[in-house]
CSV table of C-alpha atoms and ligand atoms in Angstrom, one decimal:
chain,number,residue,atom,x,y,z
A,7,MET,CA,-62.9,-17.7,-37.7
A,8,ALA,CA,-60.3,-17.4,-35.0
A,9,ARG,CA,-57.2,-15.3,-35.1
A,10,ILE,CA,-54.3,-17.6,-36.2
A,11,LEU,CA,-51.4,-17.3,-33.8
A,12,ASN,CA,-48.6,-17.7,-36.3
A,13,GLY,CA,-45.6,-19.2,-34.6
A,14,LYS,CA,-43.2,-17.9,-37.2
A,15,GLU,CA,-44.1,-14.3,-36.5
A,16,PHE,CA,-43.6,-14.6,-32.7
A,17,ALA,CA,-40.6,-16.8,-33.0
A,18,ALA,CA,-39.0,-14.1,-35.2
A,19,ARG,CA,-39.3,-11.5,-32.4
A,20,MET,CA,-37.8,-14.0,-29.9
A,21,LYS,CA,-34.9,-14.8,-32.3
A,22,GLU,CA,-34.2,-11.1,-32.7
A,23,ASN,CA,-33.9,-10.8,-28.9
A,24,ALA,CA,-31.5,-13.7,-28.9
A,25,ALA,CA,-29.5,-12.3,-31.8
A,26,GLN,CA,-29.2,-8.9,-30.0
A,27,GLY,CA,-27.9,-10.8,-27.0
A,28,VAL,CA,-25.4,-12.6,-29.1
A,29,ARG,CA,-24.1,-9.4,-30.5
A,30,ALA,CA,-23.7,-7.8,-27.1
A,31,LEU,CA,-21.8,-10.9,-25.8
A,32,ARG,CA,-19.6,-10.9,-28.8
A,33,THR,CA,-18.5,-7.4,-28.1
A,34,CYS,CA,-17.2,-8.7,-24.7
A,35,GLY,CA,-15.4,-11.5,-26.5
A,36,VAL,CA,-17.9,-14.2,-25.6
A,37,HIS,CA,-19.3,-16.5,-28.2
A,38,PRO,CA,-22.5,-18.3,-26.9
A,39,ARG,CA,-22.2,-22.0,-27.4
A,40,LEU,CA,-24.8,-24.8,-27.1
A,41,ALA,CA,-23.9,-28.5,-26.9
A,42,VAL,CA,-26.7,-30.9,-28.0
A,43,ILE,CA,-26.3,-34.6,-27.0
A,44,ILE,CA,-28.4,-37.1,-28.9
A,45,VAL,CA,-28.3,-40.8,-28.0
A,46,GLY,CA,-29.4,-43.3,-30.6
A,47,ASN,CA,-31.3,-42.5,-33.8
A,48,ASP,CA,-34.9,-41.7,-33.1
A,49,PRO,CA,-35.9,-40.0,-36.4
A,50,ALA,CA,-38.2,-37.4,-34.8
A,51,SER,CA,-35.4,-36.4,-32.4
A,52,GLU,CA,-33.0,-36.1,-35.3
A,53,VAL,CA,-35.3,-33.6,-37.0
A,54,TYR,CA,-35.7,-31.6,-33.8
A,55,VAL,CA,-31.9,-31.5,-33.2
A,56,ARG,CA,-31.2,-30.4,-36.8
A,57,ASN,CA,-33.7,-27.6,-36.4
A,58,LYS,CA,-32.0,-26.4,-33.2
A,59,GLN,CA,-28.6,-26.4,-34.9
A,60,LYS,CA,-29.9,-24.6,-37.9
A,61,THR,CA,-31.4,-21.9,-35.7
A,62,CYS,CA,-28.1,-21.6,-33.8
A,63,GLU,CA,-26.3,-21.0,-37.0
A,64,GLU,CA,-28.8,-18.4,-38.1
A,65,LEU,CA,-28.3,-16.4,-34.9
A,66,GLY,CA,-24.5,-16.7,-34.7
A,67,ILE,CA,-24.6,-19.2,-31.8
A,68,LEU,CA,-22.0,-21.9,-31.9
A,69,SER,CA,-23.4,-25.4,-31.6
A,70,ASP,CA,-21.8,-28.8,-31.0
A,71,HIS,CA,-23.7,-31.9,-32.1
A,72,ILE,CA,-22.7,-34.9,-30.0
A,73,ALA,CA,-24.2,-38.0,-31.4
A,74,LEU,CA,-23.8,-41.1,-29.2
A,75,PRO,CA,-24.7,-44.6,-30.2
A,76,GLU,CA,-27.8,-46.4,-29.0
A,77,GLU,CA,-25.7,-48.7,-26.8
A,78,THR,CA,-24.1,-45.8,-24.9
A,79,THR,CA,-24.0,-46.6,-21.1
A,80,CYS,CA,-25.2,-44.3,-18.5
A,81,ALA,CA,-21.7,-43.9,-17.2
A,82,GLU,CA,-20.5,-42.8,-20.6
A,83,LEU,CA,-23.3,-40.3,-21.0
A,84,LEU,CA,-22.6,-38.9,-17.6
A,85,ALA,CA,-18.9,-38.6,-18.4
A,86,CYS,CA,-19.8,-36.7,-21.6
A,87,ILE,CA,-22.0,-34.3,-19.5
A,88,ASP,CA,-19.2,-33.8,-17.0
A,89,GLU,CA,-16.8,-32.8,-19.7
A,90,LEU,CA,-19.2,-30.2,-21.1
A,91,ASN,CA,-19.9,-29.0,-17.6
A,92,ALA,CA,-16.2,-28.3,-17.1
A,93,ASP,CA,-15.8,-26.6,-20.5
A,94,GLU,CA,-16.0,-22.9,-20.0
A,95,GLU,CA,-16.6,-22.3,-23.7
A,96,VAL,CA,-19.9,-24.2,-23.5
A,97,HIS,CA,-22.8,-22.2,-22.1
A,98,GLY,CA,-25.7,-24.5,-22.7
A,99,ILE,CA,-26.1,-28.3,-22.6
A,100,LEU,CA,-29.2,-30.1,-23.9
A,101,VAL,CA,-29.8,-33.9,-23.8
A,102,GLN,CA,-32.4,-34.6,-26.4
A,103,LEU,CA,-35.3,-36.7,-25.0
A,104,PRO,CA,-36.6,-39.4,-25.1
A,105,LEU,CA,-33.5,-41.4,-24.2
A,106,PRO,CA,-33.2,-44.9,-25.6
A,107,ALA,CA,-35.1,-47.5,-23.6
A,108,ALA,CA,-32.0,-48.8,-21.8
A,109,LEU,CA,-31.3,-45.3,-20.4
A,110,ALA,CA,-34.9,-44.0,-20.0
A,111,ALA,CA,-35.2,-45.2,-16.4
A,112,ARG,CA,-32.1,-43.0,-15.5
A,113,GLU,CA,-33.4,-39.9,-17.2
A,114,GLU,CA,-33.7,-38.0,-13.9
A,115,GLU,CA,-30.0,-38.9,-13.0
A,116,VAL,CA,-28.9,-37.7,-16.4
A,117,LEU,CA,-30.7,-34.4,-16.4
A,118,SER,CA,-29.6,-33.7,-12.8
A,119,ARG,CA,-25.9,-34.1,-13.9
A,120,ILE,CA,-26.1,-31.0,-16.1
A,121,ASP,CA,-24.7,-27.9,-14.4
A,122,PRO,CA,-28.0,-26.0,-13.6
A,123,ARG,CA,-26.5,-22.8,-15.0
A,124,LYS,CA,-26.0,-24.6,-18.4
A,125,ASP,CA,-29.4,-26.4,-18.3
A,126,VAL,CA,-31.0,-24.5,-21.1
A,127,ASP,CA,-34.0,-26.9,-21.1
A,128,GLY,CA,-34.8,-25.9,-17.6
A,129,PHE,CA,-35.3,-29.5,-16.6
A,130,HIS,CA,-32.7,-29.7,-13.7
A,131,PRO,CA,-34.4,-30.0,-10.3
A,132,VAL,CA,-32.8,-26.8,-9.2
A,133,ASN,CA,-34.4,-24.9,-12.1
A,134,VAL,CA,-37.7,-26.7,-11.6
A,135,GLY,CA,-37.5,-25.6,-8.0
A,136,HIS,CA,-36.8,-22.0,-9.0
A,137,LEU,CA,-39.8,-22.0,-11.2
A,138,PHE,CA,-41.9,-23.5,-8.4
A,139,ILE,CA,-41.0,-20.8,-5.9
A,140,GLY,CA,-40.9,-17.9,-8.4
A,141,VAL,CA,-37.1,-17.3,-8.5
A,142,PRO,CA,-35.8,-16.1,-11.9
A,143,GLY,CA,-33.9,-18.8,-13.9
A,144,LEU,CA,-33.9,-21.0,-17.0
A,145,ARG,CA,-37.4,-22.1,-17.9
A,146,PRO,CA,-38.5,-25.0,-20.0
A,147,CYS,CA,-38.6,-23.8,-23.6
A,148,THR,CA,-42.0,-25.0,-24.9
A,149,PRO,CA,-44.2,-23.6,-22.1
A,150,ALA,CA,-42.0,-20.4,-21.8
A,151,GLY,CA,-42.2,-19.9,-25.5
A,152,CYS,CA,-46.0,-20.2,-25.4
A,153,VAL,CA,-46.4,-17.7,-22.5
A,154,ARG,CA,-44.1,-15.3,-24.4
A,155,MET,CA,-46.4,-15.6,-27.4
A,156,LEU,CA,-49.5,-14.9,-25.3
A,157,GLU,CA,-47.7,-11.7,-24.0
A,158,TYR,CA,-46.7,-10.6,-27.5
A,159,ALA,CA,-50.2,-11.3,-28.8
A,160,ASP,CA,-51.7,-9.2,-26.0
A,161,ILE,CA,-53.8,-12.0,-24.7
A,162,THR,CA,-54.7,-11.4,-21.0
A,163,ILE,CA,-53.3,-14.0,-18.7
A,164,GLU,CA,-54.1,-12.3,-15.4
A,165,GLY,CA,-57.4,-13.5,-14.0
A,166,ALA,CA,-58.0,-15.8,-17.0
A,167,ASN,CA,-59.2,-19.4,-16.5
A,168,ALA,CA,-56.3,-21.4,-17.9
A,169,VAL,CA,-56.9,-25.1,-18.5
A,170,ILE,CA,-54.0,-27.4,-19.4
A,171,ILE,CA,-54.5,-30.9,-20.6
A,172,GLY,CA,-51.4,-33.0,-19.9
A,173,ARG,CA,-49.2,-33.1,-16.8
A,174,SER,CA,-45.8,-33.9,-18.3
A,175,ASN,CA,-42.6,-32.5,-16.7
A,176,ILE,CA,-41.7,-30.9,-20.1
A,177,VAL,CA,-44.9,-29.0,-20.8
A,178,GLY,CA,-48.0,-29.4,-18.5
A,179,LYS,CA,-46.5,-29.0,-15.1
A,180,PRO,CA,-44.1,-26.1,-15.9
A,181,MET,CA,-46.9,-24.4,-18.0
A,182,ALA,CA,-49.1,-24.5,-14.9
A,183,HIS,CA,-46.5,-22.6,-12.9
A,184,LEU,CA,-45.7,-20.1,-15.6
A,185,LEU,CA,-49.4,-19.2,-15.9
A,186,LEU,CA,-49.9,-19.2,-12.2
A,187,GLU,CA,-47.1,-16.7,-11.6
A,188,ARG,CA,-48.8,-14.5,-14.2
A,189,HIS,CA,-52.0,-14.7,-12.1
A,190,ALA,CA,-54.1,-17.0,-14.1
A,191,THR,CA,-56.5,-19.4,-12.4
A,192,VAL,CA,-55.0,-22.7,-13.5
A,193,THR,CA,-56.6,-26.2,-13.8
A,194,LEU,CA,-54.2,-29.0,-14.7
A,195,CYS,CA,-56.1,-31.9,-16.3
A,196,HIS,CA,-54.9,-35.4,-17.3
A,197,SER,CA,-55.9,-38.9,-18.4
A,198,ARG,CA,-57.9,-39.5,-15.1
A,199,THR,CA,-59.7,-36.2,-15.0
A,200,LYS,CA,-63.4,-36.6,-14.6
A,201,ASN,CA,-65.7,-34.4,-16.7
A,202,LEU,CA,-62.8,-33.3,-18.8
A,203,ALA,CA,-65.0,-31.6,-21.5
A,204,GLU,CA,-66.9,-29.7,-18.9
A,205,ILE,CA,-63.7,-28.3,-17.4
A,206,VAL,CA,-62.2,-27.6,-20.8
A,207,ARG,CA,-65.3,-25.5,-21.6
A,208,THR,CA,-64.5,-23.2,-18.7
A,209,ALA,CA,-61.2,-22.2,-20.3
A,210,ASP,CA,-60.3,-18.7,-21.5
A,211,ILE,CA,-56.9,-20.1,-22.3
A,212,LEU,CA,-56.6,-23.8,-23.3
A,213,VAL,CA,-53.3,-25.6,-23.6
A,214,ALA,CA,-53.5,-29.0,-25.2
A,215,ALA,CA,-50.5,-31.3,-24.6
A,216,VAL,CA,-51.8,-34.8,-24.6
A,217,GLY,CA,-50.2,-36.4,-27.6
A,218,ARG,CA,-53.5,-37.6,-29.1
A,219,PRO,CA,-54.4,-36.4,-32.6
A,220,ARG,CA,-57.4,-34.0,-32.7
A,221,PHE,CA,-58.3,-34.9,-29.2
A,222,VAL,CA,-59.9,-31.5,-28.5
A,223,THR,CA,-63.1,-31.0,-30.5
A,224,ALA,CA,-65.3,-28.0,-31.1
A,225,ASP,CA,-68.0,-29.0,-28.7
A,226,MET,CA,-65.4,-29.0,-25.9
A,227,VAL,CA,-64.4,-25.3,-26.1
A,228,LYS,CA,-66.0,-22.0,-25.1
A,229,PRO,CA,-66.5,-19.4,-27.9
A,230,GLY,CA,-63.6,-16.9,-27.9
A,231,VAL,CA,-61.1,-19.2,-26.1
A,232,THR,CA,-57.4,-18.9,-26.9
A,233,VAL,CA,-56.1,-22.3,-27.9
A,234,ILE,CA,-52.5,-23.4,-27.7
A,235,ASP,CA,-51.9,-26.7,-29.4
A,236,VAL,CA,-48.6,-28.3,-28.2
A,237,GLY,CA,-49.3,-31.6,-29.9
A,238,ILE,CA,-47.3,-32.9,-32.9
A,239,ASN,CA,-48.8,-36.1,-34.1
A,240,ARG,CA,-47.8,-37.8,-37.3
A,241,ILE,CA,-51.0,-39.5,-38.7
A,242,ALA,CA,-49.5,-40.2,-42.1
A,243,PRO,CA,-46.0,-40.2,-43.5
A,244,LYS,CA,-46.4,-36.5,-44.6
A,245,GLN,CA,-49.2,-35.4,-42.3
A,246,LEU,CA,-48.7,-33.7,-38.9
A,247,VAL,CA,-51.7,-32.7,-36.8
A,248,GLY,CA,-52.0,-31.3,-33.3
A,249,ASP,CA,-54.0,-32.4,-30.3
A,250,VAL,CA,-56.8,-30.0,-31.4
A,251,ASP,CA,-59.2,-30.5,-34.3
A,252,PHE,CA,-58.0,-27.3,-35.9
A,253,ASP,CA,-60.6,-27.0,-38.7
A,254,ALA,CA,-63.6,-27.3,-36.3
A,255,VAL,CA,-62.1,-25.6,-33.2
A,256,SER,CA,-60.8,-22.6,-35.2
A,257,LYS,CA,-64.5,-21.7,-36.1
A,258,VAL,CA,-65.3,-21.3,-32.3
A,259,ALA,CA,-62.1,-20.1,-30.8
A,260,GLY,CA,-60.9,-16.5,-30.5
A,261,ALA,CA,-57.3,-17.4,-31.3
A,262,ILE,CA,-55.5,-20.6,-32.1
A,263,THR,CA,-52.0,-21.9,-32.9
A,264,PRO,CA,-51.7,-24.1,-36.0
A,265,VAL,CA,-49.8,-27.4,-36.3
A,266,PRO,CA,-47.3,-27.2,-37.9
A,267,GLY,CA,-46.3,-23.6,-37.8
A,268,GLY,CA,-47.3,-22.9,-34.2
A,269,VAL,CA,-45.7,-23.9,-30.9
A,270,GLY,CA,-42.8,-25.9,-32.4
A,271,LEU,CA,-41.2,-22.7,-33.7
A,272,LEU,CA,-41.6,-21.0,-30.4
A,273,THR,CA,-39.8,-23.8,-28.6
A,274,VAL,CA,-36.6,-23.5,-30.7
A,275,ALA,CA,-36.7,-19.7,-30.4
A,276,MET,CA,-37.0,-19.8,-26.6
A,277,LEU,CA,-34.1,-22.3,-26.5
A,278,MET,CA,-32.0,-19.6,-28.3
A,279,GLU,CA,-33.0,-17.0,-25.7
A,280,ASN,CA,-32.1,-19.5,-22.9
A,281,VAL,CA,-28.6,-20.1,-24.4
A,282,VAL,CA,-28.0,-16.3,-24.5
A,283,GLN,CA,-29.3,-15.9,-21.0
A,284,ALA,CA,-27.1,-18.8,-19.7
A,285,ALA,CA,-24.1,-17.3,-21.5
A,286,LYS,CA,-24.8,-13.8,-19.9
A,287,VAL,CA,-25.1,-15.2,-16.4
A,288,GLN,CA,-21.9,-17.3,-16.8
A,289,THR,CA,-20.0,-14.3,-18.2
A,290,GLU,CA,-21.1,-12.1,-15.3
A,291,GLU,CA,-20.1,-14.8,-12.8
A,292,ARG,CA,-16.6,-14.8,-14.3
A,293,GLY,CA,-16.3,-11.1,-14.1
A,294,GLY,CA,-17.5,-10.0,-17.5
A,295,ARG,CA,-15.2,-12.2,-19.6
B,25,GUN,N1,-37.9,-33.8,-26.5
B,25,GUN,C1,-39.1,-33.2,-26.8
B,25,GUN,N2,-39.1,-32.0,-26.4
B,25,GUN,C2,-37.9,-31.7,-25.8
B,25,GUN,C3,-37.4,-30.6,-25.2
B,25,GUN,O1,-37.9,-29.5,-25.0
B,25,GUN,N3,-36.1,-30.8,-24.8
B,25,GUN,C4,-35.4,-31.9,-24.9
B,25,GUN,N4,-34.1,-32.0,-24.5
B,25,GUN,N5,-35.9,-33.0,-25.5
B,25,GUN,C5,-37.2,-32.9,-25.9
């Protein structure tokens, strides 16, 4: 049976880091503040956003919930972002994805409007570029949280064969860079990859981010592999499963994250660290105020 990588345990350490950062900023008279914009009423997004706010509250971070109606125009959304960019009290801005269909085609324009210093999702092209060339900066929360967990769990990244399934901008692509900068040998697979199972079997670290329930099966993994399951698939009203067949794969793997109780918790904890980091950088830029 594999070691279960309990998201709650690692998230608690990350949240403690964030809480310490909040305390330090407050002694300088700065109260970290996150603004979350949600457009429309996607039920899954509403759950994620509530979670983010609850965690802010827990750590003493101020949070603004800006709920805009489904029919919000792009110009209105951009104006809302401009206002938050200009507000010195707001340190982090997050636009919850996915955007409603009418705005989805302009996602890139929307994300690029956020001041890169306040882009706590790490999705702005400037922050993506910093990750690509290895300059410190705000990193996307899900992959950064996963990598932090690997470090806390003492799982060796350097020299490891890391295989990622899924090439999204939110998870797969940034994960590839984060692992590469820690000296893993990275293979990024996707829906058109040939011989997927064969490649997945070479993995010492496997990241599944495909969005297909129980896609990774036990015959696809090498004994002892570390499996990070980023998938959250609702297969029944009250049943969430990952992209990995947990019951079978956990008998072969060396370590594995459960769903729920794994990566989801790390994402929110990393977001809190990003808000604190953003607040610190902005405070330093203003001369410590
Ligand atoms: N939707 C799913 N994951 C994310 C995320 O990490 N950030 C934002 N803004 N939206 C998401």
